[in-house]
PDB file of C-alpha atoms in Angstrom:
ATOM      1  CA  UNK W 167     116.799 133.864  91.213  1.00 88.00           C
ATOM      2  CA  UNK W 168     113.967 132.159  93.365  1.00 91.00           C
ATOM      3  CA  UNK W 169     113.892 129.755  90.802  1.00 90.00           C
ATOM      4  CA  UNK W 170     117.257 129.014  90.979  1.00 94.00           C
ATOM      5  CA  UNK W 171     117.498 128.243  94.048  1.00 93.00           C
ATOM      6  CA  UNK W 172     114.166 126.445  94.394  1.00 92.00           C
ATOM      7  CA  UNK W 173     115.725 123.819  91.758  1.00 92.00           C
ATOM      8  CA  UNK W 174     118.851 123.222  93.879  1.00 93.00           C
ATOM      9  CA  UNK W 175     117.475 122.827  97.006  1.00 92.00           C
ATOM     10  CA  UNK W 176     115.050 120.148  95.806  1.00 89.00           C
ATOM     11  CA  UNK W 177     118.296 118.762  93.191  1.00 88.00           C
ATOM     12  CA  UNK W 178     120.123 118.345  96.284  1.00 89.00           C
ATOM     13  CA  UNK W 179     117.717 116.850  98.702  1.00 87.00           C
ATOM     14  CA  UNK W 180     116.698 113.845  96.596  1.00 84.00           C
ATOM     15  CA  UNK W 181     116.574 110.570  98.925  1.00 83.00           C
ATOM     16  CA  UNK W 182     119.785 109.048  97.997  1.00 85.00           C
ATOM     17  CA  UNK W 183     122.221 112.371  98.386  1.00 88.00           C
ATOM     18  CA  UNK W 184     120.220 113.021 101.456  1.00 88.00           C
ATOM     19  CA  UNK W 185     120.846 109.610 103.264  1.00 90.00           C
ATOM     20  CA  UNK W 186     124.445 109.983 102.106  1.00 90.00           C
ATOM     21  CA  UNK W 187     124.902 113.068 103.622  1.00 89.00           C
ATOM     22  CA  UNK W 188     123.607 111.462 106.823  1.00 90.00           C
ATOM     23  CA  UNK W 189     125.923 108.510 106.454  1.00 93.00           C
ATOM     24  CA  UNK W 190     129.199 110.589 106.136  1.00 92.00           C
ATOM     25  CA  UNK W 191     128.022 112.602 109.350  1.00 90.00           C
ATOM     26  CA  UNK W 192     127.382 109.858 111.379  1.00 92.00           C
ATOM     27  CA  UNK W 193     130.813 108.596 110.253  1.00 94.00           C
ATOM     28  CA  UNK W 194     132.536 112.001 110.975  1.00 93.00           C
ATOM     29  CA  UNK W 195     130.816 112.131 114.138  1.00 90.00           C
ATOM     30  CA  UNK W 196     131.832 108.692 115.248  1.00 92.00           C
ATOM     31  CA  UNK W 197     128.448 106.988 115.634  1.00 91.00           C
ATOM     32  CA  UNK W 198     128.931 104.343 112.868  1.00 94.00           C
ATOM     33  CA  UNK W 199     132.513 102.796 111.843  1.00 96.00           C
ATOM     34  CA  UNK W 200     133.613 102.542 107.979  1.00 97.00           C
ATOM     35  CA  UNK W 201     132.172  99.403 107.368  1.00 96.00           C
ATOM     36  CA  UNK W 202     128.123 100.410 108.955  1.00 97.00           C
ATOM     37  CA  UNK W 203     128.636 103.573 106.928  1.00 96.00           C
ATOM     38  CA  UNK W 204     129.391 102.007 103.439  1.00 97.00           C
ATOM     39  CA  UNK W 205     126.512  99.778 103.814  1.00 97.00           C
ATOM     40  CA  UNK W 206     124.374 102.494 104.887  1.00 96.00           C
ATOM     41  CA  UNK W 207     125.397 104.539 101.763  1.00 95.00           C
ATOM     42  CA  UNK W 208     124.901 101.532  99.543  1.00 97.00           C
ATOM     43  CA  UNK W 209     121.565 100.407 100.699  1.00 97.00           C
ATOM     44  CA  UNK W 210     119.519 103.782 101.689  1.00 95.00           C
ATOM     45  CA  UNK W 211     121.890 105.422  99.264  1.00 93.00           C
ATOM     46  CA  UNK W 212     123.545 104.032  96.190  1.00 95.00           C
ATOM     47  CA  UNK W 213     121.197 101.387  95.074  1.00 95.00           C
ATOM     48  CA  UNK W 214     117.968 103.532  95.542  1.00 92.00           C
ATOM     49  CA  UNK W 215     120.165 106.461  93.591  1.00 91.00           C
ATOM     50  CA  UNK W 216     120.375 103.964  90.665  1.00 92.00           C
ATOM     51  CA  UNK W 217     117.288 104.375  89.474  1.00 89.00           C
ATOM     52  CA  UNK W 218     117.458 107.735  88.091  1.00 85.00           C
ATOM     53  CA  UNK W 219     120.409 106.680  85.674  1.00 87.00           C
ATOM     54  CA  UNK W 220     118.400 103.736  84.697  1.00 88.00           C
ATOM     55  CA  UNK W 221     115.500 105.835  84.169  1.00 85.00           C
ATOM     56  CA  UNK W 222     117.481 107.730  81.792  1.00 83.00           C
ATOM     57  CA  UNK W 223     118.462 104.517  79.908  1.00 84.00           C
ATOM     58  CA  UNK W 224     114.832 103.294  79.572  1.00 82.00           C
ATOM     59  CA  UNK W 225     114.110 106.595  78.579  1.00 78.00           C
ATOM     60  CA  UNK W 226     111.589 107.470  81.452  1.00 69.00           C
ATOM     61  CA  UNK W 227     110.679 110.909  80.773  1.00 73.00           C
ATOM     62  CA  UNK W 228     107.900 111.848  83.444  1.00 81.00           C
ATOM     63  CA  UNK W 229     108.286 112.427  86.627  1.00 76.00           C
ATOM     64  CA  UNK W 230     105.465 109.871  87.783  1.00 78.00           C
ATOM     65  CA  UNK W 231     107.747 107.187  85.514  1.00 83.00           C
ATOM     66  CA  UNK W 232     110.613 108.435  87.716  1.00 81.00           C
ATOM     67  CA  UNK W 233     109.598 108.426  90.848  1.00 80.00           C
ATOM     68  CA  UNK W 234     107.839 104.934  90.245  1.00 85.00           C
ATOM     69  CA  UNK W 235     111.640 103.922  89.099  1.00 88.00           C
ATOM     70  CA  UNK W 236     112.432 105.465  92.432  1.00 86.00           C
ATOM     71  CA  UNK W 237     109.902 103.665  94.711  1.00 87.00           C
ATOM     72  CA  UNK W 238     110.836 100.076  92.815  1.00 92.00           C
ATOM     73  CA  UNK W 239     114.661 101.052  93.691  1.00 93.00           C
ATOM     74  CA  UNK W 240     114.494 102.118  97.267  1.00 93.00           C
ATOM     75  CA  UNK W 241     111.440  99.117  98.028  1.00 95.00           C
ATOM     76  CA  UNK W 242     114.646  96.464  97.216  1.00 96.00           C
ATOM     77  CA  UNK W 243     117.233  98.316  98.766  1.00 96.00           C
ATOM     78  CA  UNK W 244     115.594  99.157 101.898  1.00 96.00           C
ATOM     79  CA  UNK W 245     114.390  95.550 102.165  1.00 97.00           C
ATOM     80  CA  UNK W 246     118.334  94.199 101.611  1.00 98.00           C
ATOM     81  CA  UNK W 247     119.236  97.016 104.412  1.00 97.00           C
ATOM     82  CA  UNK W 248     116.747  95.562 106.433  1.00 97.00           C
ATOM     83  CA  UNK W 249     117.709  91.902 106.547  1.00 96.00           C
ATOM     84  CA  UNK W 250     121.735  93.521 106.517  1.00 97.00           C
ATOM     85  CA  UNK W 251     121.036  94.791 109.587  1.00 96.00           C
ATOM     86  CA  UNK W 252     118.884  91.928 111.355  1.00 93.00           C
ATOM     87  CA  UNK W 253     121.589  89.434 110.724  1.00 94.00           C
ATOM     88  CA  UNK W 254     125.057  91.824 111.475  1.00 93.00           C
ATOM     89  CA  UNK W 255     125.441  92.552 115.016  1.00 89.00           C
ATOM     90  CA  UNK W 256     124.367  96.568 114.495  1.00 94.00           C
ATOM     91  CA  UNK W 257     123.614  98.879 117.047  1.00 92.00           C
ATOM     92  CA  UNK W 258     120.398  99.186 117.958  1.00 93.00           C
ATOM     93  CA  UNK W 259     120.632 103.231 117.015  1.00 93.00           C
ATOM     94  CA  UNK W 260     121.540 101.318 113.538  1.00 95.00           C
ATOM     95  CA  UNK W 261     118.841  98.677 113.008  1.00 96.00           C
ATOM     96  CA  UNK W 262     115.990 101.768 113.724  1.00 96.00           C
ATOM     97  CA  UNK W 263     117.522 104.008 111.350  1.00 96.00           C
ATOM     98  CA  UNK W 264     117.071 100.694 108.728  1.00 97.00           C
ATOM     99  CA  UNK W 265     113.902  99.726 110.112  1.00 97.00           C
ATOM    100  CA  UNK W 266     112.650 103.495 110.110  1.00 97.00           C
ATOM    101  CA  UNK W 267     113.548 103.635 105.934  1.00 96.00           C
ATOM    102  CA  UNK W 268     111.661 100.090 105.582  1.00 97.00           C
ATOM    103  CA  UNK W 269     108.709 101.270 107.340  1.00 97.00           C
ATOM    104  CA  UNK W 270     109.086 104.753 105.444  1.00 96.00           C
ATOM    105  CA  UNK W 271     108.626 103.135 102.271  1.00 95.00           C
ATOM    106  CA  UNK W 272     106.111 100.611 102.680  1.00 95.00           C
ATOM    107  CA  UNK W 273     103.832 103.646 104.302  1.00 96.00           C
ATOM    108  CA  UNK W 274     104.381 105.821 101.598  1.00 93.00           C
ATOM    109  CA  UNK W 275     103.970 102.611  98.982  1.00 92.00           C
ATOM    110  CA  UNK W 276     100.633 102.619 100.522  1.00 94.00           C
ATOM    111  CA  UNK W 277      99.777 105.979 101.002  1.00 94.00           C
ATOM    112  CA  UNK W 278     100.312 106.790  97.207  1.00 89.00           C
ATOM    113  CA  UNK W 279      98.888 102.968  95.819  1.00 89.00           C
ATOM    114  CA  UNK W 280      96.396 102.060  97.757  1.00 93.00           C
ATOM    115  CA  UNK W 281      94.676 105.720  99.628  1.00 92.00           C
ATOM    116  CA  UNK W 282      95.338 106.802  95.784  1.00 90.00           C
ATOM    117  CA  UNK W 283      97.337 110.072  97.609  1.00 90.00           C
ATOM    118  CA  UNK W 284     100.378 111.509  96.546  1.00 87.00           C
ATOM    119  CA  UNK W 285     102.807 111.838  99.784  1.00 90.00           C
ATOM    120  CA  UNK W 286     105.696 113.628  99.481  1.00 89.00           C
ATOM    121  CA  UNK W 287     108.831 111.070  99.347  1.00 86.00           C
ATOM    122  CA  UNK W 288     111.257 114.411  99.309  1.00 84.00           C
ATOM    123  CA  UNK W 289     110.042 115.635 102.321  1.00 91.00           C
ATOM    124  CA  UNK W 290     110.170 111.539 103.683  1.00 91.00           C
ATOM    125  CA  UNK W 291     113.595 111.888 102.545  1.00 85.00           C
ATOM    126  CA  UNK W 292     114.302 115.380 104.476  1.00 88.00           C
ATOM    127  CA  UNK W 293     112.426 114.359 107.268  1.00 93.00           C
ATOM    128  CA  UNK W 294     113.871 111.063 108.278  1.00 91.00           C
ATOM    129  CA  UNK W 295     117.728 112.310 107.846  1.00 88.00           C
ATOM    130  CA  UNK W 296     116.998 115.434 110.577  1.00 88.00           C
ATOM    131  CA  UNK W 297     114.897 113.245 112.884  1.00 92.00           C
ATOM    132  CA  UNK W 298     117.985 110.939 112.842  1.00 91.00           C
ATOM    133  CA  UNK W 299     120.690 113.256 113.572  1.00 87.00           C
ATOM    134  CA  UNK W 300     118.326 114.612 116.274  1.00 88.00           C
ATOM    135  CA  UNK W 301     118.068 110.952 117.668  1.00 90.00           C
ATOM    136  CA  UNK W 302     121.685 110.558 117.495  1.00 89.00           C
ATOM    137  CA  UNK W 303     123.506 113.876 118.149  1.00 85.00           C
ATOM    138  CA  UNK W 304     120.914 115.925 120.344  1.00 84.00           C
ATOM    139  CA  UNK W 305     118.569 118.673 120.264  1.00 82.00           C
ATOM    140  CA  UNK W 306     121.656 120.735 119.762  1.00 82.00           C
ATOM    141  CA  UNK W 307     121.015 119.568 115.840  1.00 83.00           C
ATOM    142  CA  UNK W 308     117.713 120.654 116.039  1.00 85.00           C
ATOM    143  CA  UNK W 309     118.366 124.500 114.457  1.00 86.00           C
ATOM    144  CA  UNK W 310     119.949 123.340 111.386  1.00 84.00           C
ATOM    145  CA  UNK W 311     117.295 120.486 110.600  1.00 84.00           C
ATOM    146  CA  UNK W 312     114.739 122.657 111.148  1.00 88.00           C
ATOM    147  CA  UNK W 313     115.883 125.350 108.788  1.00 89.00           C
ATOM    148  CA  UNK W 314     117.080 122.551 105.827  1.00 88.00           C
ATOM    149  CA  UNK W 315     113.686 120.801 106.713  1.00 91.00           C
ATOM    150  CA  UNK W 316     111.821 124.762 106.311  1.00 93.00           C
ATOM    151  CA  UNK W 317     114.308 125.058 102.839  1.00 93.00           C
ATOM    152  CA  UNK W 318     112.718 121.810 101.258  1.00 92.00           C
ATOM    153  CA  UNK W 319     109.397 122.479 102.400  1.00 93.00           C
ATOM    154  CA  UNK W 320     109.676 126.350 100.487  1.00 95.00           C
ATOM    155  CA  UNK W 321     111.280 124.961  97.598  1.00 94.00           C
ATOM    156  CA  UNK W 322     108.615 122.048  97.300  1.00 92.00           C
ATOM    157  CA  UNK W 323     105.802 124.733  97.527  1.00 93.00           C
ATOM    158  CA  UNK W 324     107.472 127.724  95.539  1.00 94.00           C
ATOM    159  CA  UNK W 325     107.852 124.819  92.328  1.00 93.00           C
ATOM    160  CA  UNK W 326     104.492 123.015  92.776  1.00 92.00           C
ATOM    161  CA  UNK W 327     106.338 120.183  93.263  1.00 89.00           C
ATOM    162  CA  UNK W 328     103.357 119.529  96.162  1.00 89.00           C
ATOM    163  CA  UNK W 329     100.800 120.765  98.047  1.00 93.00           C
ATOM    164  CA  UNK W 330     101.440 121.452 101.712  1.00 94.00           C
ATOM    165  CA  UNK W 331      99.250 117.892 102.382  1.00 94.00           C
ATOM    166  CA  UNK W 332     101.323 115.670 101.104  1.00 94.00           C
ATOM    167  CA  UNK W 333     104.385 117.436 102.349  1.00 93.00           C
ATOM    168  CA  UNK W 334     103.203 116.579 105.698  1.00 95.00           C
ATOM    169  CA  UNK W 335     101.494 113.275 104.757  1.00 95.00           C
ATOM    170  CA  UNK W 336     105.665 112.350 103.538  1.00 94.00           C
ATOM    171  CA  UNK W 337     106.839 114.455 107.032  1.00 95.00           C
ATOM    172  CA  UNK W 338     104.361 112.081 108.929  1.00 96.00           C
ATOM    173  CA  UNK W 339     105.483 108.854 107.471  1.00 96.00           C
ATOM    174  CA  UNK W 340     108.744 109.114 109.115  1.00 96.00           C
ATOM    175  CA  UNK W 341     107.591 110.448 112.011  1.00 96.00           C
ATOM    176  CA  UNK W 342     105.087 107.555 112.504  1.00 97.00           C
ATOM    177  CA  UNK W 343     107.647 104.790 110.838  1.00 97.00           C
ATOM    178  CA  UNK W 344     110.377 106.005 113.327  1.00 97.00           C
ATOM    179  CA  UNK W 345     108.012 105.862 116.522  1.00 96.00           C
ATOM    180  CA  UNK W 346     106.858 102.262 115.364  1.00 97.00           C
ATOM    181  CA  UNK W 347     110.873 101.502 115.162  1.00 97.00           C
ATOM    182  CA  UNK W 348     111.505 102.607 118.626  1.00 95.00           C
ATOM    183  CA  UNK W 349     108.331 100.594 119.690  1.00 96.00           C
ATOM    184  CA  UNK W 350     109.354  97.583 118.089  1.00 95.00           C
ATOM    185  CA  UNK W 351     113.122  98.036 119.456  1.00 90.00           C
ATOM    186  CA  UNK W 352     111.825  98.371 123.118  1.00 86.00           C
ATOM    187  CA  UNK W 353     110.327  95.119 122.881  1.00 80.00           C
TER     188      UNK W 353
END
């Protein structure tokens, strides 16, 4: 039963179902029109969410060829989201959330390629969804992120997926890419 569950949790908090979970909030809630939310779901979403049925197609069976699919995927798209949202007149609240997935995967790019450590892009992909709707909605958010955020973290743990490190080295990379956002945003 633990199991069970375990696999759905972490089946249903990959990046790009994540992020588009986020998307259709902030478009229920009123923050973003149709328009910011389709592009959000198709760069921080769709495009990076390609790369698992291509991975099929090439025939990618392990997870490192995967998740290296993954990476690849989300490097482009968050890159295209990027320069979407420095030359559309966004909200600010907008251009962080693309700058904070830019910055997200170029730290964890690094982390895992160049430091040679293996961060956690799930809990990244957790993380930077529930700081968001924190940013954007209030700490009145701040009980349900915490216990999807504590949900991931078990289910991560309970399948080996990760150690508790690099769950918090992938926690940390949003944490740090969305302060440098707001940094570079006051400026």
């Amino acid at each position: 039963m633990k199991n069970k569950l375990a696999k759905t949790i972490r089946a249903i908090s990959v990046p790009p179902i994540v992020v588009t979970i986020m998307a259709v909030a902030l478009f229920l809630l009123k923050i973003t029109t149709l328009t910011e939310t389709l592009f959000l779901f198709l760069f921080l979403g769709f495009i990076p969410f390609l790369s698992y049925p291509l991975s099929f197609i090439l025939k990618k069976k392990s997870r490192d060829e995967v998740r290296k699919l993954a990476f690849i995927f989300s490097i482009i798209s968050y890159t295209l989201g990027l320069f979407y949202s420095l030359f559309i007149d966004l909200s600010i609240e907008l251009e962080i959330i693309y700058l904070t997935y830019f910055l997200s995967v170029l730290i964890l790019t690094f982390i895992n390629k160049v430091i040679k450590v293996k961060a956690s892009g799930h809990m990244t992909s957790i993380t930077g969804p529930l700081l968001i709707s924190i940013y954007l909605i209030g700490f009145k958010s701040i009980f349900i992120t915490l216990a999807l955020y504590i949900l991931v973290f078990w289910s991560s743990l309970y399948l080996k997926r990760h150690t508790k490190r690099e769950m918090i080295l992938g926690t940390l990379t949003v944490l740090i890419s969305f302060l440098l956002a707001n940094i570079i945003y006051m400026f």
